Amino acid sequence: MDQLRTLIMVHEAGTALGAARILGREQSSVQKQIDTMNRNFRELCGEPLVLKQGRGKDVLFTGTGEALVELARGTLGEWLDGIHESRRRLGKTLVVGTTRFTLSYLAGAGERVSEEFRQRAIELKVGHVRTRDVLAKLRAKDVDLVCGSVVTRPEGDDELAAFDVMEWRRSGVSLLTNLSEAELPGPTAPSSALRSLPLVVSASGLMAGVLHTWFGGDYRNKLRIAAEIDTVNYGFELLRSGLLRGCMLVTKGVADAAGDPRVAYGRGLRAVELVNDTGPRLEVLLGAFTRRGERASYDAGHPLNLLWDALAQENARWQREQRWPTAGLEPDPFELANSYNPSES
């Protein structure tokens, strides 16, 4: 296994010296392994794995060498996957993904289980997941549990049938706009009106998914896209600046919170709720997700079940206290949408 790993590193780095730096080893150790493999494969196949090209030049991999590198990658990958699967099943490792806007939930739940995890030497790995990848990461088994948001339908969604879902919030879709009421009357507007309105849209994410569902994959050619943005906060700034007059799709929670005087991002903007007349009614569901049936296959003391229960307790506490997720700071618009319901205060 170590020789195969060394071969892969030489292939990626080009030289024994480069591989040694990556592996944190002496060049002579790496070169000895390559020489041993070269000798063995010359006897087995009639061809070495690598050929030296001269001082300072990358080695040349032969056809046999290229084939073995490909085989080594697959072998080591499957071997590591097997180890990770065993550690997951035995409760030694738990991998959790979270979007930026659900990190506060996970942090609070993590505090509830941290001592038991420490005593039992359970390794908790946490990674950032983009909203568009929430379910894909679970399907690929890159994570065991993920906290985030998905677009769904009130009557149910076949896509969610493969997952256990802990629902924290649901929110409809609204517009934030700097257009006058003469240009866009309120307080509601049909979703079909989006065809004629200048729109600020995200390149990807939840709202891009909404537009895709309502208007098809070529929605950019059907709608008036005034600006395409990478971050929603930039969209708020763009509309507040007045450089562009238009509308931006947001969750209803964000739109409702825009009128709160504590929230700078909404100043000068007006909320208009969308009434759907275009396609299926859509909602944004915020919560925690795992692969269906996986928790039931483990006992109550498995780390996946412990963290799931801690997340449920954390959500109950936030709803009971109706507190801001970042006490003492001006709330992030997504934190407002996902952790605070202005109608309850």
Short mmCIF file of C-alpha atoms in Angstrom, two decimals:
data_model
loop_
_atom_site.label_atom_id
_atom_site.label_comp_id
_atom_site.label_asym_id
_atom_site.label_seq_id
_atom_site.Cartn_x
_atom_site.Cartn_y
_atom_site.Cartn_z
CA MET A 1 0.00 0.00 0.00
CA ASP A 2 2.82 2.39 0.84
CA GLN A 3 4.55 1.66 -2.47
CA LEU A 4 1.33 2.33 -4.38
CA ARG A 5 0.88 5.62 -2.53
CA THR A 6 4.47 6.59 -3.38
CA LEU A 7 3.91 5.77 -7.05
CA ILE A 8 0.82 7.99 -7.16
CA MET A 9 2.72 10.88 -5.55
CA VAL A 10 5.60 10.55 -8.06
CA HIS A 11 3.03 10.60 -10.87
CA GLU A 12 1.45 13.77 -9.49
CA ALA A 13 4.70 15.55 -8.57
CA GLY A 14 6.74 14.37 -11.57
CA THR A 15 9.88 13.55 -9.59
CA ALA A 16 11.01 11.54 -6.57
CA LEU A 17 12.08 14.80 -4.91
CA GLY A 18 8.65 16.35 -5.41
CA ALA A 19 6.93 13.23 -4.07
CA ALA A 20 9.25 13.18 -1.05
CA ARG A 21 8.28 16.77 -0.19
CA ILE A 22 4.57 15.91 -0.38
CA LEU A 23 5.01 12.79 1.74
CA GLY A 24 7.41 14.41 4.22
CA ARG A 25 10.09 11.80 3.57
CA GLU A 26 13.66 11.62 2.30
CA GLN A 27 14.16 11.56 -1.45
CA SER A 28 16.36 8.46 -1.11
CA SER A 29 13.48 6.55 0.52
CA VAL A 30 11.10 7.43 -2.30
CA GLN A 31 13.70 6.62 -4.96
CA LYS A 32 14.41 3.23 -3.37
CA GLN A 33 10.72 2.30 -3.58
CA ILE A 34 10.50 3.38 -7.22
CA ASP A 35 13.64 1.41 -8.08
CA THR A 36 12.22 -1.69 -6.36
CA MET A 37 8.92 -1.44 -8.24
CA ASN A 38 10.74 -0.79 -11.50
CA ARG A 39 12.84 -3.93 -11.03
CA ASN A 40 9.85 -6.09 -10.06
CA PHE A 41 7.68 -4.95 -12.95
CA ARG A 42 10.49 -5.33 -15.46
CA GLU A 43 10.59 -8.98 -14.42
CA LEU A 44 6.79 -9.39 -14.29
CA CYS A 45 5.77 -7.46 -17.41
CA GLY A 46 8.95 -6.87 -19.34
CA GLU A 47 8.67 -3.12 -18.85
CA PRO A 48 9.59 -0.80 -15.94
CA LEU A 49 7.07 1.68 -14.52
CA VAL A 50 9.07 4.87 -15.01
CA LEU A 51 12.00 6.02 -17.12
CA LYS A 52 14.42 8.74 -16.06
CA GLN A 53 14.56 11.72 -18.42
CA GLY A 54 17.72 13.35 -17.18
CA ARG A 55 18.70 15.63 -14.34
CA GLY A 56 15.98 18.10 -13.33
CA LYS A 57 13.37 16.61 -15.65
CA ASP A 58 10.17 14.79 -14.73
CA VAL A 59 10.23 11.02 -15.01
CA LEU A 60 8.38 9.40 -17.91
CA PHE A 61 5.71 6.86 -17.02
CA THR A 62 5.50 3.88 -19.35
CA GLY A 63 2.23 2.28 -20.42
CA THR A 64 2.59 -0.22 -17.59
CA GLY A 65 3.29 2.61 -15.16
CA GLU A 66 0.22 4.60 -16.23
CA ALA A 67 -1.96 1.49 -15.91
CA LEU A 68 -0.64 0.73 -12.42
CA VAL A 69 -1.17 4.32 -11.25
CA GLU A 70 -4.81 4.12 -12.34
CA LEU A 71 -5.22 0.76 -10.60
CA ALA A 72 -3.50 2.08 -7.47
CA ARG A 73 -5.85 5.05 -7.22
CA GLY A 74 -8.88 2.78 -7.39
CA THR A 75 -7.41 0.25 -4.95
CA LEU A 76 -6.44 2.82 -2.33
CA GLY A 77 -9.72 4.68 -2.76
CA GLU A 78 -11.81 1.54 -2.20
CA TRP A 79 -9.62 0.52 0.72
CA LEU A 80 -10.06 3.89 2.42
CA ASP A 81 -13.79 3.89 1.70
CA GLY A 82 -14.03 0.52 3.42
CA ILE A 83 -12.21 1.82 6.48
CA HIS A 84 -14.41 4.93 6.65
CA GLU A 85 -17.55 2.79 6.30
CA SER A 86 -16.43 0.55 9.16
CA ARG A 87 -15.62 3.54 11.36
CA ARG A 88 -19.02 5.05 10.53
CA ARG A 89 -20.86 1.82 11.33
CA LEU A 90 -19.01 1.36 14.62
CA GLY A 91 -19.58 4.98 15.60
CA LYS A 92 -15.92 6.01 15.61
CA THR A 93 -16.33 8.81 13.06
CA LEU A 94 -19.20 11.17 12.24
CA VAL A 95 -19.00 13.48 9.22
CA VAL A 96 -21.36 16.46 9.21
CA GLY A 97 -21.91 19.08 6.54
CA THR A 98 -23.39 22.51 7.14
CA THR A 99 -24.13 25.58 5.10
CA ARG A 100 -22.87 28.90 6.37
CA PHE A 101 -26.34 29.84 7.57
CA THR A 102 -26.99 26.70 9.63
CA LEU A 103 -23.64 26.64 11.42
CA SER A 104 -25.15 28.22 14.55
CA TYR A 105 -27.59 25.33 14.91
CA LEU A 106 -24.81 22.77 14.62
CA ALA A 107 -22.54 24.65 17.02
CA GLY A 108 -25.21 24.64 19.72
CA ALA A 109 -25.97 20.96 19.21
CA GLY A 110 -22.27 20.15 19.19
CA GLU A 111 -21.89 21.61 22.66
CA ARG A 112 -24.54 19.19 23.92
CA VAL A 113 -22.65 16.10 22.77
CA SER A 114 -19.04 17.29 22.94
CA GLU A 115 -18.24 15.77 26.34
CA GLU A 116 -19.60 12.33 25.46
CA PHE A 117 -17.85 12.41 22.09
CA ARG A 118 -14.61 13.30 23.86
CA GLN A 119 -14.93 10.52 26.43
CA ARG A 120 -15.73 7.94 23.76
CA ALA A 121 -13.00 9.23 21.38
CA ILE A 122 -15.57 9.86 18.63
CA GLU A 123 -14.10 11.92 15.80
CA LEU A 124 -16.51 14.63 14.63
CA LYS A 125 -15.63 16.07 11.24
CA VAL A 126 -17.44 19.21 10.08
CA GLY A 127 -17.27 20.61 6.56
CA HIS A 128 -18.83 23.42 4.55
CA VAL A 129 -21.57 22.39 2.10
CA ARG A 130 -23.07 24.74 -0.46
CA THR A 131 -26.86 24.90 -0.49
CA ARG A 132 -27.07 23.40 -3.96
CA ASP A 133 -25.12 20.32 -2.76
CA VAL A 134 -27.03 19.54 0.45
CA LEU A 135 -28.71 16.35 -0.78
CA ALA A 136 -26.01 15.40 -3.28
CA LYS A 137 -23.42 15.15 -0.48
CA LEU A 138 -25.66 12.69 1.37
CA ARG A 139 -26.28 10.58 -1.73
CA ALA A 140 -22.55 10.35 -2.37
CA LYS A 141 -21.96 9.39 1.29
CA ASP A 142 -19.57 12.30 1.68
CA VAL A 143 -21.40 13.21 4.89
CA ASP A 144 -23.54 11.35 7.43
CA LEU A 145 -25.73 14.32 8.32
CA VAL A 146 -26.18 17.73 6.75
CA CYS A 147 -27.81 20.94 7.97
CA GLY A 148 -29.13 23.22 5.24
CA SER A 149 -32.00 24.28 3.00
CA VAL A 150 -33.76 22.69 0.03
CA VAL A 151 -36.55 23.77 -2.27
CA THR A 152 -39.59 21.54 -1.87
CA ARG A 153 -43.36 21.42 -2.34
CA PRO A 154 -45.92 21.73 0.47
CA GLU A 155 -47.71 18.53 -0.54
CA GLY A 156 -44.51 16.51 -0.44
CA ASP A 157 -41.50 15.88 -2.62
CA ASP A 158 -40.32 12.57 -4.11
CA GLU A 159 -36.72 13.74 -3.90
CA LEU A 160 -36.92 13.83 -0.10
CA ALA A 161 -38.27 10.28 0.12
CA ALA A 162 -34.72 8.93 0.34
CA PHE A 163 -33.93 11.00 3.45
CA ASP A 164 -34.92 11.41 7.08
CA VAL A 165 -35.81 15.08 7.51
CA MET A 166 -35.90 17.15 10.68
CA GLU A 167 -37.85 20.23 9.67
CA TRP A 168 -36.94 23.48 11.40
CA ARG A 169 -38.60 26.15 9.24
CA ARG A 170 -40.57 26.51 6.01
CA SER A 171 -40.70 29.72 4.06
CA GLY A 172 -42.37 30.88 0.85
CA VAL A 173 -40.77 32.98 -1.89
CA SER A 174 -40.97 36.77 -2.04
CA LEU A 175 -39.35 39.72 -3.77
CA LEU A 176 -37.28 42.54 -2.34
CA THR A 177 -37.36 45.53 -4.63
CA ASN A 178 -36.42 49.18 -4.97
CA LEU A 179 -39.10 49.71 -7.63
CA SER A 180 -41.91 52.14 -6.83
CA GLU A 181 -45.43 50.90 -6.16
CA ALA A 182 -46.42 52.39 -9.51
CA GLU A 183 -43.87 50.12 -11.20
CA LEU A 184 -44.63 47.08 -9.03
CA PRO A 185 -47.82 47.27 -6.96
CA GLY A 186 -47.98 45.32 -3.71
CA PRO A 187 -48.28 43.76 -1.28
CA THR A 188 -48.51 40.70 -3.53
CA ALA A 189 -47.69 39.91 -7.15
CA PRO A 190 -48.21 36.83 -9.32
CA SER A 191 -45.09 34.79 -10.10
CA SER A 192 -45.89 35.22 -13.82
CA ALA A 193 -44.97 38.91 -13.37
CA LEU A 194 -41.33 37.83 -13.10
CA ARG A 195 -41.27 37.57 -16.90
CA SER A 196 -41.44 41.35 -17.24
CA LEU A 197 -39.56 42.54 -14.14
CA PRO A 198 -35.81 43.38 -14.06
CA LEU A 199 -34.34 40.66 -11.85
CA VAL A 200 -31.22 40.26 -9.76
CA VAL A 201 -30.57 36.51 -9.63
CA SER A 202 -27.99 34.26 -8.03
CA ALA A 203 -25.88 32.16 -10.34
CA SER A 204 -26.79 29.05 -8.31
CA GLY A 205 -28.56 28.05 -5.14
CA LEU A 206 -32.13 27.93 -3.91
CA MET A 207 -33.62 30.79 -5.90
CA ALA A 208 -31.95 29.62 -9.10
CA GLY A 209 -33.69 26.28 -8.43
CA VAL A 210 -37.03 28.06 -8.03
CA LEU A 211 -36.65 29.85 -11.37
CA HIS A 212 -35.54 26.62 -13.03
CA THR A 213 -38.69 24.84 -11.78
CA TRP A 214 -41.06 27.60 -12.80
CA PHE A 215 -39.60 28.69 -16.12
CA GLY A 216 -37.41 25.80 -17.27
CA GLY A 217 -33.67 25.28 -17.62
CA ASP A 218 -33.38 28.17 -20.09
CA TYR A 219 -35.04 30.66 -17.73
CA ARG A 220 -32.23 33.15 -18.34
CA ASN A 221 -33.46 33.51 -21.92
CA LYS A 222 -37.09 33.92 -20.83
CA LEU A 223 -36.64 36.47 -18.04
CA ARG A 224 -35.19 39.97 -17.79
CA ILE A 225 -31.95 39.29 -15.94
CA ALA A 226 -30.65 42.71 -14.94
CA ALA A 227 -27.74 41.33 -12.87
CA GLU A 228 -26.34 37.95 -11.93
CA ILE A 229 -24.67 37.79 -8.52
CA ASP A 230 -22.48 35.40 -6.57
CA THR A 231 -23.68 36.39 -3.10
CA VAL A 232 -27.08 37.56 -1.93
CA ASN A 233 -25.55 40.25 0.27
CA TYR A 234 -24.11 41.85 -2.87
CA GLY A 235 -27.62 41.83 -4.32
CA PHE A 236 -28.91 43.77 -1.30
CA GLU A 237 -26.13 46.32 -1.68
CA LEU A 238 -26.76 46.62 -5.40
CA LEU A 239 -30.45 47.37 -4.91
CA ARG A 240 -29.86 49.74 -1.98
CA SER A 241 -27.29 51.69 -4.00
CA GLY A 242 -29.84 52.55 -6.66
CA LEU A 243 -27.36 51.70 -9.43
CA LEU A 244 -29.88 49.14 -10.58
CA ARG A 245 -33.63 49.23 -10.26
CA GLY A 246 -35.20 45.83 -10.01
CA CYS A 247 -36.14 42.89 -7.80
CA MET A 248 -34.42 39.97 -6.11
CA LEU A 249 -35.99 36.65 -5.13
CA VAL A 250 -35.54 35.80 -1.45
CA THR A 251 -37.27 33.59 1.10
CA LYS A 252 -40.37 35.08 2.68
CA GLY A 253 -38.53 35.12 6.01
CA VAL A 254 -35.88 37.44 4.59
CA ALA A 255 -38.51 39.66 3.00
CA ASP A 256 -40.56 39.88 6.21
CA ALA A 257 -37.48 40.78 8.23
CA ALA A 258 -36.54 43.56 5.81
CA GLY A 259 -38.93 45.91 7.56
CA ASP A 260 -37.24 45.42 10.94
CA PRO A 261 -35.36 48.62 11.91
CA ARG A 262 -32.48 46.55 13.31
CA VAL A 263 -31.68 45.17 9.87
CA ALA A 264 -29.54 47.37 7.65
CA TYR A 265 -29.77 45.22 4.53
CA GLY A 266 -33.47 45.97 4.04
CA ARG A 267 -33.39 49.75 4.38
CA GLY A 268 -34.92 51.41 1.37
CA LEU A 269 -36.26 48.12 0.00
CA ARG A 270 -39.83 46.89 -0.13
CA ALA A 271 -41.13 43.35 0.21
CA VAL A 272 -43.65 41.90 -2.25
CA GLU A 273 -44.98 38.39 -1.64
CA LEU A 274 -45.20 36.15 -4.70
CA VAL A 275 -48.50 34.38 -5.35
CA ASN A 276 -47.77 31.38 -7.51
CA ASP A 277 -49.62 31.13 -10.83
CA THR A 278 -46.80 29.69 -12.93
CA GLY A 279 -45.87 26.20 -11.79
CA PRO A 280 -45.92 24.10 -8.65
CA ARG A 281 -46.07 25.91 -5.34
CA LEU A 282 -42.60 25.94 -3.83
CA GLU A 283 -41.25 26.44 -0.33
CA VAL A 284 -37.79 26.61 1.18
CA LEU A 285 -37.35 23.96 3.87
CA LEU A 286 -34.61 24.48 6.43
CA GLY A 287 -33.58 21.52 8.52
CA ALA A 288 -31.32 18.53 9.10
CA PHE A 289 -31.10 15.58 6.73
CA THR A 290 -29.71 12.03 6.87
CA ARG A 291 -30.07 9.01 4.61
CA ARG A 292 -33.40 7.30 5.28
CA GLY A 293 -33.23 4.29 7.57
CA GLU A 294 -29.61 4.79 8.57
CA ARG A 295 -30.38 6.15 12.03
CA ALA A 296 -32.84 3.30 12.68
CA SER A 297 -30.12 0.76 11.89
CA TYR A 298 -28.00 2.11 14.77
CA ASP A 299 -28.67 1.99 18.50
CA ALA A 300 -29.64 5.09 20.47
CA GLY A 301 -26.05 5.64 21.59
CA HIS A 302 -24.62 5.85 18.09
CA PRO A 303 -23.13 9.34 17.47
CA LEU A 304 -25.47 9.96 14.53
CA ASN A 305 -28.50 9.49 16.77
CA LEU A 306 -26.93 11.48 19.61
CA LEU A 307 -26.27 14.48 17.35
CA TRP A 308 -29.70 14.20 15.71
CA ASP A 309 -31.37 14.37 19.13
CA ALA A 310 -29.14 17.30 20.13
CA LEU A 311 -30.17 19.19 16.98
CA ALA A 312 -33.83 18.62 17.84
CA GLN A 313 -33.24 19.99 21.35
CA GLU A 314 -31.37 22.99 19.96
CA ASN A 315 -34.18 23.80 17.57
CA ALA A 316 -36.76 23.51 20.35
CA ARG A 317 -34.73 25.91 22.48
CA TRP A 318 -34.43 28.49 19.70
CA GLN A 319 -38.15 28.37 19.03
CA ARG A 320 -38.96 28.60 22.74
CA GLU A 321 -36.64 31.54 23.36
CA GLN A 322 -37.26 33.24 19.98
CA ARG A 323 -33.80 34.67 20.28
CA TRP A 324 -31.47 36.08 17.67
CA PRO A 325 -28.87 33.54 16.50
CA THR A 326 -26.09 36.11 16.87
CA ALA A 327 -26.99 37.93 20.03
CA GLY A 328 -25.55 41.42 20.24
CA LEU A 329 -24.80 41.62 16.52
CA GLU A 330 -26.87 42.85 13.62
CA PRO A 331 -28.46 39.68 12.22
CA ASP A 332 -27.36 38.23 8.92
CA PRO A 333 -30.33 38.22 6.50
CA PHE A 334 -30.17 34.46 6.13
CA GLU A 335 -30.03 34.01 9.89
CA LEU A 336 -33.16 36.13 10.07
CA ALA A 337 -34.87 33.95 7.51
CA ASN A 338 -33.82 30.67 9.03
CA SER A 339 -33.71 31.32 12.76
CA TYR A 340 -36.12 34.10 13.52
CA ASN A 341 -39.79 34.53 12.65
CA PRO A 342 -40.79 38.22 13.05
CA SER A 343 -44.48 37.28 13.23
CA GLU A 344 -43.83 35.38 16.47
CA SER A 345 -42.29 38.31 18.34
#
